[in-house]
């Protein structure tokens, strides 16, 4: 185990590390909040739920570098004086779970004594931090209303740090005197070699795609950050440097081939996100359903002509009104589609209708 | 002070919007959209009424505060 400086949290802050689970929250800030309240009771939740359908990076990291993730978790446990470390790993990520368990058996007795393993249900919202805590406390992986926030009252009602597995790997590297200089991304869609890449921070998306073997077809648009991310024009996306300013989200970079229909693609993802609502909050359950239905009507040429104005009104009304940020993420995604594919949404169907006439 | 809704408790009865139309309107599905601004003093009694009358106790008055 590396020696940690007296001010390790300061070192995290100076490194500029932000969470790699999606929200991009500054890691040092979260650690301070837990450290202040810990009193030796804190709980560390290692978030390996990876519920994002296209993302692969967390399970690959757990499978290939399990000790790095465990190092990060045990450093968090030491610095925050935690009583427990919980490995919260997606139930479908079997290889990752096995690798993590195998690595755990190679650790010291006192370290192993801190750890319990939990299988995160394979639903999108199960990876949200209050859902993880709810599951670990009561066996129900749905988000809860804040306050209390996890750092105030989380697992066992103790101050709790929920941290993504990649974030913890970076913690381990910082403890060895490094700085976060790279990030993991998952390339998806119209790229020659889809899958996980480790890229230097600041690498442009264009260069990352070249490292992934280049495009298979001219892209129509690039989805940066997965299903809670944003569509971008290829020309704009190509230059975008991959770092925490890029709103990388969970790090999925999806290339939409020019032959695909962006409205249909957007509608499909909205239907998925609507179906993944935990159905606890009206604006999320009914709102996302309504957004998905309106997108689908446009995609299917069944719109009454008012759906686009409905969508534009709802994307202002829905965010910020759920217990978790699921509706906010979905709406961010949809708003970007309405912006980047404005003419596709406005003209969708007219070709087919003309042809049918 | 400002009004906050617990979105899990709220089941869209809509009483609050009737009591405090100045600050609360309903979305297309009947759920309240609350003005996030601090409450003007003259509306405080109406806001208290909305808090007390909510059948599922989903609304609360919170001291306006700067985020942590
Ligand atoms: C609907 C929803 C799903 C989420 N799923 C995951 C997930 O699968 N894995 C993850 O690490 N974070 C996920 N998050 C983010 C977590 O709430 C939390 O911010 C994160 O685990 C904190 O770790 P980080 O700061 O290291 O990123 C999700 C958030 C939301 C709102
Ligand atoms: S906002 Fe949606 S996903 Fe989040 S807790 Fe409410 S209903 Fe569930």
mmCIF file of C-alpha atoms in Angstrom, chain B residues 16-47:
data_model
loop_
_atom_site.group_PDB
_atom_site.id
_atom_site.type_symbol
_atom_site.label_atom_id
_atom_site.label_comp_id
_atom_site.label_asym_id
_atom_site.label_seq_id
_atom_site.Cartn_x
_atom_site.Cartn_y
_atom_site.Cartn_z
ATOM 1 C CA UNK B 16 -51.785 22.914 -4.003
ATOM 2 C CA UNK B 17 -52.198 24.548 -7.379
ATOM 3 C CA UNK B 18 -55.719 25.558 -6.422
ATOM 4 C CA UNK B 19 -54.559 27.080 -3.159
ATOM 5 C CA UNK B 20 -51.526 28.867 -4.523
ATOM 6 C CA UNK B 21 -51.974 29.513 -8.233
ATOM 7 C CA UNK B 22 -49.507 32.404 -8.020
ATOM 8 C CA UNK B 23 -46.639 29.956 -7.496
ATOM 9 C CA UNK B 24 -47.861 26.506 -8.472
ATOM 10 C CA UNK B 25 -49.238 25.300 -11.770
ATOM 11 C CA UNK B 26 -49.923 21.788 -12.967
ATOM 12 C CA UNK B 27 -48.197 20.042 -15.841
ATOM 13 C CA UNK B 28 -50.067 18.058 -18.497
ATOM 14 C CA UNK B 29 -50.177 15.036 -16.188
ATOM 15 C CA UNK B 30 -51.492 16.901 -13.148
ATOM 16 C CA UNK B 31 -48.231 17.223 -11.218
ATOM 17 C CA UNK B 32 -47.208 20.553 -9.696
ATOM 18 C CA UNK B 33 -44.589 22.825 -11.189
ATOM 19 C CA UNK B 34 -43.435 25.058 -8.359
ATOM 20 C CA UNK B 35 -41.861 28.455 -8.802
ATOM 21 C CA UNK B 36 -38.361 27.998 -7.343
ATOM 22 C CA UNK B 37 -37.993 31.610 -6.222
ATOM 23 C CA UNK B 38 -38.094 32.490 -2.500
ATOM 24 C CA UNK B 39 -41.662 33.026 -1.337
ATOM 25 C CA UNK B 40 -42.881 36.607 -1.173
ATOM 26 C CA UNK B 41 -43.997 37.337 2.420
ATOM 27 C CA UNK B 42 -47.625 38.006 1.526
ATOM 28 C CA UNK B 43 -48.013 34.471 0.113
ATOM 29 C CA UNK B 44 -46.587 32.730 3.154
ATOM 30 C CA UNK B 45 -49.995 31.992 4.757
ATOM 31 C CA UNK B 46 -51.247 30.470 1.486
ATOM 32 C CA UNK B 47 -48.101 28.404 1.200
#
